[in-house]
Amino acid sequence: MTSPPYQPAPRTWVAKFRDAFRGIYIGVRAQSSFVVHLITAALVIALAAYLQVDVIRWSLLLLCIALVLAAELFNSAIEWLAKAIDHAENEYLRNALDVASGAVLVTSIGAAIVGGLIFIERLTAM
Ligand SMILES: Nc1ncnc2c1ncn2[C@@H]1O[C@H](COP(=O)(O)OP(=O)(O)OP(=O)(O)O)[C@@H](O)[C@H]1O
Protein backbone atom coordinates (compact mmCIF):
# COMPACT_ATOMS: atom_id res chain seq x y z
CA MET A 1 0.00 0.00 0.00
CA THR A 2 1.40 3.41 -0.95
CA SER A 3 1.03 6.39 1.40
CA PRO A 4 -0.88 9.48 0.20
CA PRO A 5 1.36 12.18 -1.31
CA TYR A 6 2.80 14.51 1.32
CA GLN A 7 1.76 18.10 0.74
CA PRO A 8 3.76 20.49 2.92
CA ALA A 9 1.95 23.63 4.09
CA PRO A 10 3.05 26.95 2.52
CA ARG A 11 6.06 28.30 4.44
CA THR A 12 7.04 31.78 5.58
CA TRP A 13 10.53 33.05 4.70
CA VAL A 14 11.55 32.51 8.33
CA ALA A 15 10.44 28.86 8.08
CA LYS A 16 12.34 28.44 4.77
CA PHE A 17 15.57 29.73 6.37
CA ARG A 18 14.98 27.56 9.47
CA ASP A 19 14.59 24.47 7.25
CA ALA A 20 17.69 25.42 5.25
CA PHE A 21 19.77 25.76 8.45
CA ARG A 22 18.30 22.43 9.63
CA GLY A 23 19.54 20.96 6.32
CA ILE A 24 23.05 22.33 6.91
CA TYR A 25 23.05 20.89 10.45
CA ILE A 26 21.89 17.44 9.26
CA GLY A 27 24.32 17.49 6.32
CA VAL A 28 27.27 18.35 8.57
CA ARG A 29 26.30 15.73 11.19
CA ALA A 30 25.94 12.98 8.56
CA GLN A 31 29.34 13.53 6.91
CA SER A 32 32.40 12.53 8.90
CA SER A 33 34.59 14.19 6.24
CA PHE A 34 33.05 17.58 7.11
CA VAL A 35 35.43 17.85 10.08
CA VAL A 36 38.38 17.60 7.69
CA HIS A 37 36.88 20.27 5.40
CA LEU A 38 36.19 22.61 8.33
CA ILE A 39 39.71 22.22 9.76
CA THR A 40 41.18 22.82 6.28
CA ALA A 41 38.97 25.91 5.83
CA ALA A 42 40.08 27.29 9.22
CA LEU A 43 43.77 26.77 8.27
CA VAL A 44 43.24 28.47 4.89
CA ILE A 45 41.55 31.48 6.55
CA ALA A 46 44.31 31.73 9.17
CA LEU A 47 47.06 31.57 6.53
CA ALA A 48 45.29 34.13 4.31
CA ALA A 49 45.00 36.50 7.30
CA TYR A 50 48.68 35.95 8.23
CA LEU A 51 49.83 36.59 4.63
CA GLN A 52 47.45 39.59 4.31
CA VAL A 53 46.17 38.57 0.88
CA ASP A 54 44.18 41.16 -1.09
CA VAL A 55 40.39 41.27 -1.46
CA ILE A 56 40.34 39.41 -4.82
CA ARG A 57 42.36 36.50 -3.37
CA TRP A 58 40.20 36.51 -0.18
CA SER A 59 37.14 36.24 -2.42
CA LEU A 60 38.62 33.35 -4.41
CA LEU A 61 39.61 31.45 -1.27
CA LEU A 62 36.21 31.95 0.40
CA LEU A 63 34.45 30.91 -2.84
CA CYS A 64 36.55 27.73 -2.95
CA ILE A 65 35.67 26.93 0.68
CA ALA A 66 31.95 27.52 -0.03
CA LEU A 67 32.09 25.33 -3.16
CA VAL A 68 33.64 22.38 -1.32
CA LEU A 69 31.20 22.65 1.61
CA ALA A 70 28.23 22.95 -0.79
CA ALA A 71 29.44 19.88 -2.73
CA GLU A 72 29.63 17.96 0.58
CA LEU A 73 26.08 19.03 1.44
CA PHE A 74 24.81 17.81 -1.98
CA ASN A 75 26.70 14.56 -1.39
CA SER A 76 25.03 14.24 2.00
CA ALA A 77 21.60 14.93 0.44
CA ILE A 78 22.14 12.14 -2.11
CA GLU A 79 23.18 9.77 0.69
CA TRP A 80 19.93 10.53 2.55
CA LEU A 81 17.92 9.96 -0.65
CA ALA A 82 19.74 6.69 -1.30
CA LYS A 83 18.81 5.50 2.21
CA ALA A 84 15.15 6.36 1.51
CA ILE A 85 15.11 4.56 -1.83
CA ASP A 86 16.77 1.22 -1.10
CA HIS A 87 18.62 -0.45 1.76
CA ALA A 88 19.57 -3.41 -0.42
CA GLU A 89 22.54 -3.38 -2.78
CA ASN A 90 21.56 -1.33 -5.82
CA GLU A 91 23.84 -0.66 -8.79
CA TYR A 92 22.12 2.66 -9.65
CA LEU A 93 22.50 3.93 -6.09
CA ARG A 94 26.14 2.84 -6.08
CA ASN A 95 26.71 4.90 -9.24
CA ALA A 96 24.80 7.92 -7.84
CA LEU A 97 26.73 7.83 -4.55
CA ASP A 98 30.07 7.42 -6.31
CA VAL A 99 29.30 10.29 -8.73
CA ALA A 100 28.42 12.52 -5.73
CA SER A 101 31.70 11.57 -4.01
CA GLY A 102 33.51 12.30 -7.28
CA ALA A 103 31.97 15.79 -7.33
CA VAL A 104 33.37 16.48 -3.86
CA LEU A 105 36.78 15.24 -4.98
CA VAL A 106 36.73 17.49 -8.08
CA THR A 107 35.85 20.62 -6.05
CA SER A 108 38.44 19.72 -3.39
CA ILE A 109 41.23 19.30 -5.98
CA GLY A 110 40.21 22.59 -7.65
CA ALA A 111 40.18 24.39 -4.29
CA ALA A 112 43.58 22.94 -3.34
CA ILE A 113 45.07 24.13 -6.65
CA VAL A 114 43.62 27.66 -6.30
CA GLY A 115 44.75 27.90 -2.65
CA GLY A 116 48.19 26.52 -3.51
CA LEU A 117 48.70 29.03 -6.33
CA ILE A 118 47.61 31.98 -4.16
CA PHE A 119 49.79 31.03 -1.18
CA ILE A 120 52.86 30.09 -3.25
CA GLU A 121 52.66 33.40 -5.14
CA ARG A 122 52.32 35.37 -1.86
CA LEU A 123 55.11 33.44 -0.10
CA THR A 124 57.57 33.80 -2.99
CA ALA A 125 56.83 37.56 -3.16
CA MET A 126 57.84 38.07 0.52
N1 LIG B 1 22.55 0.66 -1.57
C1 LIG B 1 23.78 0.59 -2.10
N2 LIG B 1 24.01 -0.21 -3.16
C2 LIG B 1 25.25 -0.30 -3.71
N3 LIG B 1 26.33 0.38 -3.27
C3 LIG B 1 26.17 1.19 -2.20
C4 LIG B 1 24.90 1.34 -1.56
N4 LIG B 1 25.06 2.21 -0.52
C5 LIG B 1 26.34 2.57 -0.54
N5 LIG B 1 27.03 1.99 -1.54
C6 LIG B 1 28.46 2.13 -1.87
O1 LIG B 1 29.16 2.41 -0.68
C7 LIG B 1 29.82 3.68 -0.79
C8 LIG B 1 29.76 4.40 0.54
O2 LIG B 1 28.40 4.62 0.86
P1 LIG B 1 27.97 5.91 1.67
O3 LIG B 1 28.37 7.11 0.86
O4 LIG B 1 26.53 5.80 2.04
O5 LIG B 1 28.86 5.68 2.96
P2 LIG B 1 29.62 6.73 3.86
O6 LIG B 1 30.64 5.96 4.61
O7 LIG B 1 28.60 7.51 4.60
O8 LIG B 1 30.36 7.67 2.80
P3 LIG B 1 31.05 9.08 3.08
O9 LIG B 1 32.45 8.77 3.52
O10 LIG B 1 30.99 9.78 1.74
O11 LIG B 1 30.23 9.75 4.14
C9 LIG B 1 29.12 4.44 -1.92
O12 LIG B 1 29.99 5.39 -2.54
C10 LIG B 1 28.75 3.30 -2.84
O13 LIG B 1 29.85 2.93 -3.67
PDB file of C-alpha atoms and ligand atoms in Angstrom:
ATOM      1  CA  MET A   1       0.000   0.000   0.000  1.00  0.00           C
ATOM      2  CA  THR A   2       1.396   3.413  -0.953  1.00  0.00           C
ATOM      3  CA  SER A   3       1.030   6.394   1.403  1.00  0.00           C
ATOM      4  CA  PRO A   4      -0.882   9.481   0.201  1.00  0.00           C
ATOM      5  CA  PRO A   5       1.357  12.185  -1.309  1.00  0.00           C
ATOM      6  CA  TYR A   6       2.802  14.509   1.322  1.00  0.00           C
ATOM      7  CA  GLN A   7       1.759  18.104   0.736  1.00  0.00           C
ATOM      8  CA  PRO A   8       3.760  20.489   2.920  1.00  0.00           C
ATOM      9  CA  ALA A   9       1.950  23.630   4.086  1.00  0.00           C
ATOM     10  CA  PRO A  10       3.046  26.948   2.523  1.00  0.00           C
ATOM     11  CA  ARG A  11       6.055  28.301   4.443  1.00  0.00           C
ATOM     12  CA  THR A  12       7.037  31.778   5.576  1.00  0.00           C
ATOM     13  CA  TRP A  13      10.528  33.047   4.701  1.00  0.00           C
ATOM     14  CA  VAL A  14      11.552  32.508   8.329  1.00  0.00           C
ATOM     15  CA  ALA A  15      10.440  28.856   8.079  1.00  0.00           C
ATOM     16  CA  LYS A  16      12.342  28.443   4.769  1.00  0.00           C
ATOM     17  CA  PHE A  17      15.572  29.726   6.369  1.00  0.00           C
ATOM     18  CA  ARG A  18      14.976  27.562   9.473  1.00  0.00           C
ATOM     19  CA  ASP A  19      14.586  24.471   7.247  1.00  0.00           C
ATOM     20  CA  ALA A  20      17.694  25.415   5.246  1.00  0.00           C
ATOM     21  CA  PHE A  21      19.765  25.759   8.450  1.00  0.00           C
ATOM     22  CA  ARG A  22      18.301  22.434   9.630  1.00  0.00           C
ATOM     23  CA  GLY A  23      19.541  20.960   6.323  1.00  0.00           C
ATOM     24  CA  ILE A  24      23.054  22.328   6.907  1.00  0.00           C
ATOM     25  CA  TYR A  25      23.049  20.890  10.454  1.00  0.00           C
ATOM     26  CA  ILE A  26      21.890  17.444   9.262  1.00  0.00           C
ATOM     27  CA  GLY A  27      24.321  17.487   6.322  1.00  0.00           C
ATOM     28  CA  VAL A  28      27.270  18.345   8.571  1.00  0.00           C
ATOM     29  CA  ARG A  29      26.299  15.733  11.190  1.00  0.00           C
ATOM     30  CA  ALA A  30      25.940  12.983   8.556  1.00  0.00           C
ATOM     31  CA  GLN A  31      29.338  13.530   6.910  1.00  0.00           C
ATOM     32  CA  SER A  32      32.399  12.533   8.904  1.00  0.00           C
ATOM     33  CA  SER A  33      34.591  14.190   6.244  1.00  0.00           C
ATOM     34  CA  PHE A  34      33.046  17.581   7.112  1.00  0.00           C
ATOM     35  CA  VAL A  35      35.430  17.849  10.077  1.00  0.00           C
ATOM     36  CA  VAL A  36      38.380  17.598   7.688  1.00  0.00           C
ATOM     37  CA  HIS A  37      36.885  20.275   5.404  1.00  0.00           C
ATOM     38  CA  LEU A  38      36.186  22.612   8.333  1.00  0.00           C
ATOM     39  CA  ILE A  39      39.710  22.224   9.763  1.00  0.00           C
ATOM     40  CA  THR A  40      41.183  22.823   6.283  1.00  0.00           C
ATOM     41  CA  ALA A  41      38.966  25.911   5.833  1.00  0.00           C
ATOM     42  CA  ALA A  42      40.083  27.291   9.217  1.00  0.00           C
ATOM     43  CA  LEU A  43      43.767  26.769   8.272  1.00  0.00           C
ATOM     44  CA  VAL A  44      43.243  28.473   4.890  1.00  0.00           C
ATOM     45  CA  ILE A  45      41.547  31.476   6.554  1.00  0.00           C
ATOM     46  CA  ALA A  46      44.311  31.734   9.173  1.00  0.00           C
ATOM     47  CA  LEU A  47      47.060  31.565   6.526  1.00  0.00           C
ATOM     48  CA  ALA A  48      45.294  34.127   4.309  1.00  0.00           C
ATOM     49  CA  ALA A  49      45.001  36.499   7.297  1.00  0.00           C
ATOM     50  CA  TYR A  50      48.681  35.954   8.233  1.00  0.00           C
ATOM     51  CA  LEU A  51      49.829  36.594   4.633  1.00  0.00           C
ATOM     52  CA  GLN A  52      47.450  39.588   4.312  1.00  0.00           C
ATOM     53  CA  VAL A  53      46.173  38.571   0.880  1.00  0.00           C
ATOM     54  CA  ASP A  54      44.182  41.157  -1.088  1.00  0.00           C
ATOM     55  CA  VAL A  55      40.392  41.268  -1.461  1.00  0.00           C
ATOM     56  CA  ILE A  56      40.341  39.413  -4.819  1.00  0.00           C
ATOM     57  CA  ARG A  57      42.358  36.501  -3.366  1.00  0.00           C
ATOM     58  CA  TRP A  58      40.203  36.507  -0.185  1.00  0.00           C
ATOM     59  CA  SER A  59      37.136  36.241  -2.418  1.00  0.00           C
ATOM     60  CA  LEU A  60      38.616  33.348  -4.414  1.00  0.00           C
ATOM     61  CA  LEU A  61      39.613  31.452  -1.265  1.00  0.00           C
ATOM     62  CA  LEU A  62      36.214  31.947   0.397  1.00  0.00           C
ATOM     63  CA  LEU A  63      34.454  30.915  -2.836  1.00  0.00           C
ATOM     64  CA  CYS A  64      36.552  27.732  -2.955  1.00  0.00           C
ATOM     65  CA  ILE A  65      35.672  26.934   0.676  1.00  0.00           C
ATOM     66  CA  ALA A  66      31.953  27.522  -0.026  1.00  0.00           C
ATOM     67  CA  LEU A  67      32.092  25.329  -3.163  1.00  0.00           C
ATOM     68  CA  VAL A  68      33.640  22.376  -1.324  1.00  0.00           C
ATOM     69  CA  LEU A  69      31.201  22.649   1.607  1.00  0.00           C
ATOM     70  CA  ALA A  70      28.229  22.945  -0.793  1.00  0.00           C
ATOM     71  CA  ALA A  71      29.439  19.879  -2.733  1.00  0.00           C
ATOM     72  CA  GLU A  72      29.633  17.956   0.585  1.00  0.00           C
ATOM     73  CA  LEU A  73      26.080  19.032   1.438  1.00  0.00           C
ATOM     74  CA  PHE A  74      24.807  17.815  -1.978  1.00  0.00           C
ATOM     75  CA  ASN A  75      26.705  14.559  -1.386  1.00  0.00           C
ATOM     76  CA  SER A  76      25.033  14.238   1.996  1.00  0.00           C
ATOM     77  CA  ALA A  77      21.601  14.934   0.440  1.00  0.00           C
ATOM     78  CA  ILE A  78      22.136  12.142  -2.106  1.00  0.00           C
ATOM     79  CA  GLU A  79      23.181   9.765   0.690  1.00  0.00           C
ATOM     80  CA  TRP A  80      19.925  10.529   2.549  1.00  0.00           C
ATOM     81  CA  LEU A  81      17.924   9.965  -0.651  1.00  0.00           C
ATOM     82  CA  ALA A  82      19.743   6.688  -1.296  1.00  0.00           C
ATOM     83  CA  LYS A  83      18.807   5.496   2.206  1.00  0.00           C
ATOM     84  CA  ALA A  84      15.149   6.363   1.514  1.00  0.00           C
ATOM     85  CA  ILE A  85      15.105   4.556  -1.832  1.00  0.00           C
ATOM     86  CA  ASP A  86      16.767   1.215  -1.102  1.00  0.00           C
ATOM     87  CA  HIS A  87      18.620  -0.453   1.763  1.00  0.00           C
ATOM     88  CA  ALA A  88      19.573  -3.413  -0.418  1.00  0.00           C
ATOM     89  CA  GLU A  89      22.540  -3.379  -2.778  1.00  0.00           C
ATOM     90  CA  ASN A  90      21.556  -1.331  -5.822  1.00  0.00           C
ATOM     91  CA  GLU A  91      23.838  -0.659  -8.794  1.00  0.00           C
ATOM     92  CA  TYR A  92      22.116   2.658  -9.649  1.00  0.00           C
ATOM     93  CA  LEU A  93      22.499   3.932  -6.088  1.00  0.00           C
ATOM     94  CA  ARG A  94      26.136   2.839  -6.085  1.00  0.00           C
ATOM     95  CA  ASN A  95      26.710   4.904  -9.242  1.00  0.00           C
ATOM     96  CA  ALA A  96      24.803   7.925  -7.835  1.00  0.00           C
ATOM     97  CA  LEU A  97      26.734   7.829  -4.549  1.00  0.00           C
ATOM     98  CA  ASP A  98      30.072   7.421  -6.308  1.00  0.00           C
ATOM     99  CA  VAL A  99      29.304  10.289  -8.727  1.00  0.00           C
ATOM    100  CA  ALA A 100      28.417  12.518  -5.726  1.00  0.00           C
ATOM    101  CA  SER A 101      31.698  11.568  -4.009  1.00  0.00           C
ATOM    102  CA  GLY A 102      33.511  12.301  -7.282  1.00  0.00           C
ATOM    103  CA  ALA A 103      31.972  15.787  -7.331  1.00  0.00           C
ATOM    104  CA  VAL A 104      33.370  16.476  -3.857  1.00  0.00           C
ATOM    105  CA  LEU A 105      36.779  15.237  -4.985  1.00  0.00           C
ATOM    106  CA  VAL A 106      36.733  17.493  -8.083  1.00  0.00           C
ATOM    107  CA  THR A 107      35.852  20.615  -6.054  1.00  0.00           C
ATOM    108  CA  SER A 108      38.442  19.721  -3.387  1.00  0.00           C
ATOM    109  CA  ILE A 109      41.227  19.303  -5.980  1.00  0.00           C
ATOM    110  CA  GLY A 110      40.214  22.588  -7.653  1.00  0.00           C
ATOM    111  CA  ALA A 111      40.181  24.395  -4.287  1.00  0.00           C
ATOM    112  CA  ALA A 112      43.581  22.938  -3.345  1.00  0.00           C
ATOM    113  CA  ILE A 113      45.074  24.133  -6.647  1.00  0.00           C
ATOM    114  CA  VAL A 114      43.622  27.659  -6.296  1.00  0.00           C
ATOM    115  CA  GLY A 115      44.754  27.898  -2.653  1.00  0.00           C
ATOM    116  CA  GLY A 116      48.188  26.521  -3.507  1.00  0.00           C
ATOM    117  CA  LEU A 117      48.700  29.026  -6.330  1.00  0.00           C
ATOM    118  CA  ILE A 118      47.613  31.976  -4.161  1.00  0.00           C
ATOM    119  CA  PHE A 119      49.790  31.026  -1.180  1.00  0.00           C
ATOM    120  CA  ILE A 120      52.865  30.090  -3.249  1.00  0.00           C
ATOM    121  CA  GLU A 121      52.656  33.401  -5.142  1.00  0.00           C
ATOM    122  CA  ARG A 122      52.321  35.369  -1.862  1.00  0.00           C
ATOM    123  CA  LEU A 123      55.106  33.444  -0.103  1.00  0.00           C
ATOM    124  CA  THR A 124      57.565  33.805  -2.989  1.00  0.00           C
ATOM    125  CA  ALA A 125      56.828  37.559  -3.162  1.00  0.00           C
ATOM    126  CA  MET A 126      57.838  38.073   0.525  1.00  0.00           C
TER     127      MET A 126
HETATM  128  N1  LIG B   1      22.550   0.659  -1.571  1.00  0.00           N
HETATM  129  C1  LIG B   1      23.776   0.588  -2.096  1.00  0.00           C
HETATM  130  N2  LIG B   1      24.011  -0.212  -3.160  1.00  0.00           N
HETATM  131  C2  LIG B   1      25.250  -0.301  -3.713  1.00  0.00           C
HETATM  132  N3  LIG B   1      26.333   0.378  -3.268  1.00  0.00           N
HETATM  133  C3  LIG B   1      26.169   1.192  -2.204  1.00  0.00           C
HETATM  134  C4  LIG B   1      24.902   1.345  -1.560  1.00  0.00           C
HETATM  135  N4  LIG B   1      25.055   2.212  -0.519  1.00  0.00           N
HETATM  136  C5  LIG B   1      26.342   2.574  -0.539  1.00  0.00           C
HETATM  137  N5  LIG B   1      27.034   1.987  -1.539  1.00  0.00           N
HETATM  138  C6  LIG B   1      28.464   2.134  -1.870  1.00  0.00           C
HETATM  139  O1  LIG B   1      29.156   2.412  -0.676  1.00  0.00           O
HETATM  140  C7  LIG B   1      29.824   3.684  -0.786  1.00  0.00           C
HETATM  141  C8  LIG B   1      29.757   4.398   0.540  1.00  0.00           C
HETATM  142  O2  LIG B   1      28.402   4.625   0.859  1.00  0.00           O
HETATM  143  P1  LIG B   1      27.966   5.906   1.670  1.00  0.00           P
HETATM  144  O3  LIG B   1      28.368   7.106   0.856  1.00  0.00           O
HETATM  145  O4  LIG B   1      26.525   5.795   2.036  1.00  0.00           O
HETATM  146  O5  LIG B   1      28.860   5.683   2.964  1.00  0.00           O
HETATM  147  P2  LIG B   1      29.620   6.728   3.855  1.00  0.00           P
HETATM  148  O6  LIG B   1      30.637   5.965   4.609  1.00  0.00           O
HETATM  149  O7  LIG B   1      28.597   7.510   4.599  1.00  0.00           O
HETATM  150  O8  LIG B   1      30.360   7.668   2.797  1.00  0.00           O
HETATM  151  P3  LIG B   1      31.049   9.080   3.084  1.00  0.00           P
HETATM  152  O9  LIG B   1      32.450   8.768   3.523  1.00  0.00           O
HETATM  153  O10 LIG B   1      30.992   9.779   1.744  1.00  0.00           O
HETATM  154  O11 LIG B   1      30.231   9.753   4.144  1.00  0.00           O
HETATM  155  C9  LIG B   1      29.123   4.435  -1.922  1.00  0.00           C
HETATM  156  O12 LIG B   1      29.993   5.388  -2.537  1.00  0.00           O
HETATM  157  C10 LIG B   1      28.747   3.296  -2.843  1.00  0.00           C
HETATM  158  O13 LIG B   1      29.854   2.928  -3.670  1.00  0.00           O
END
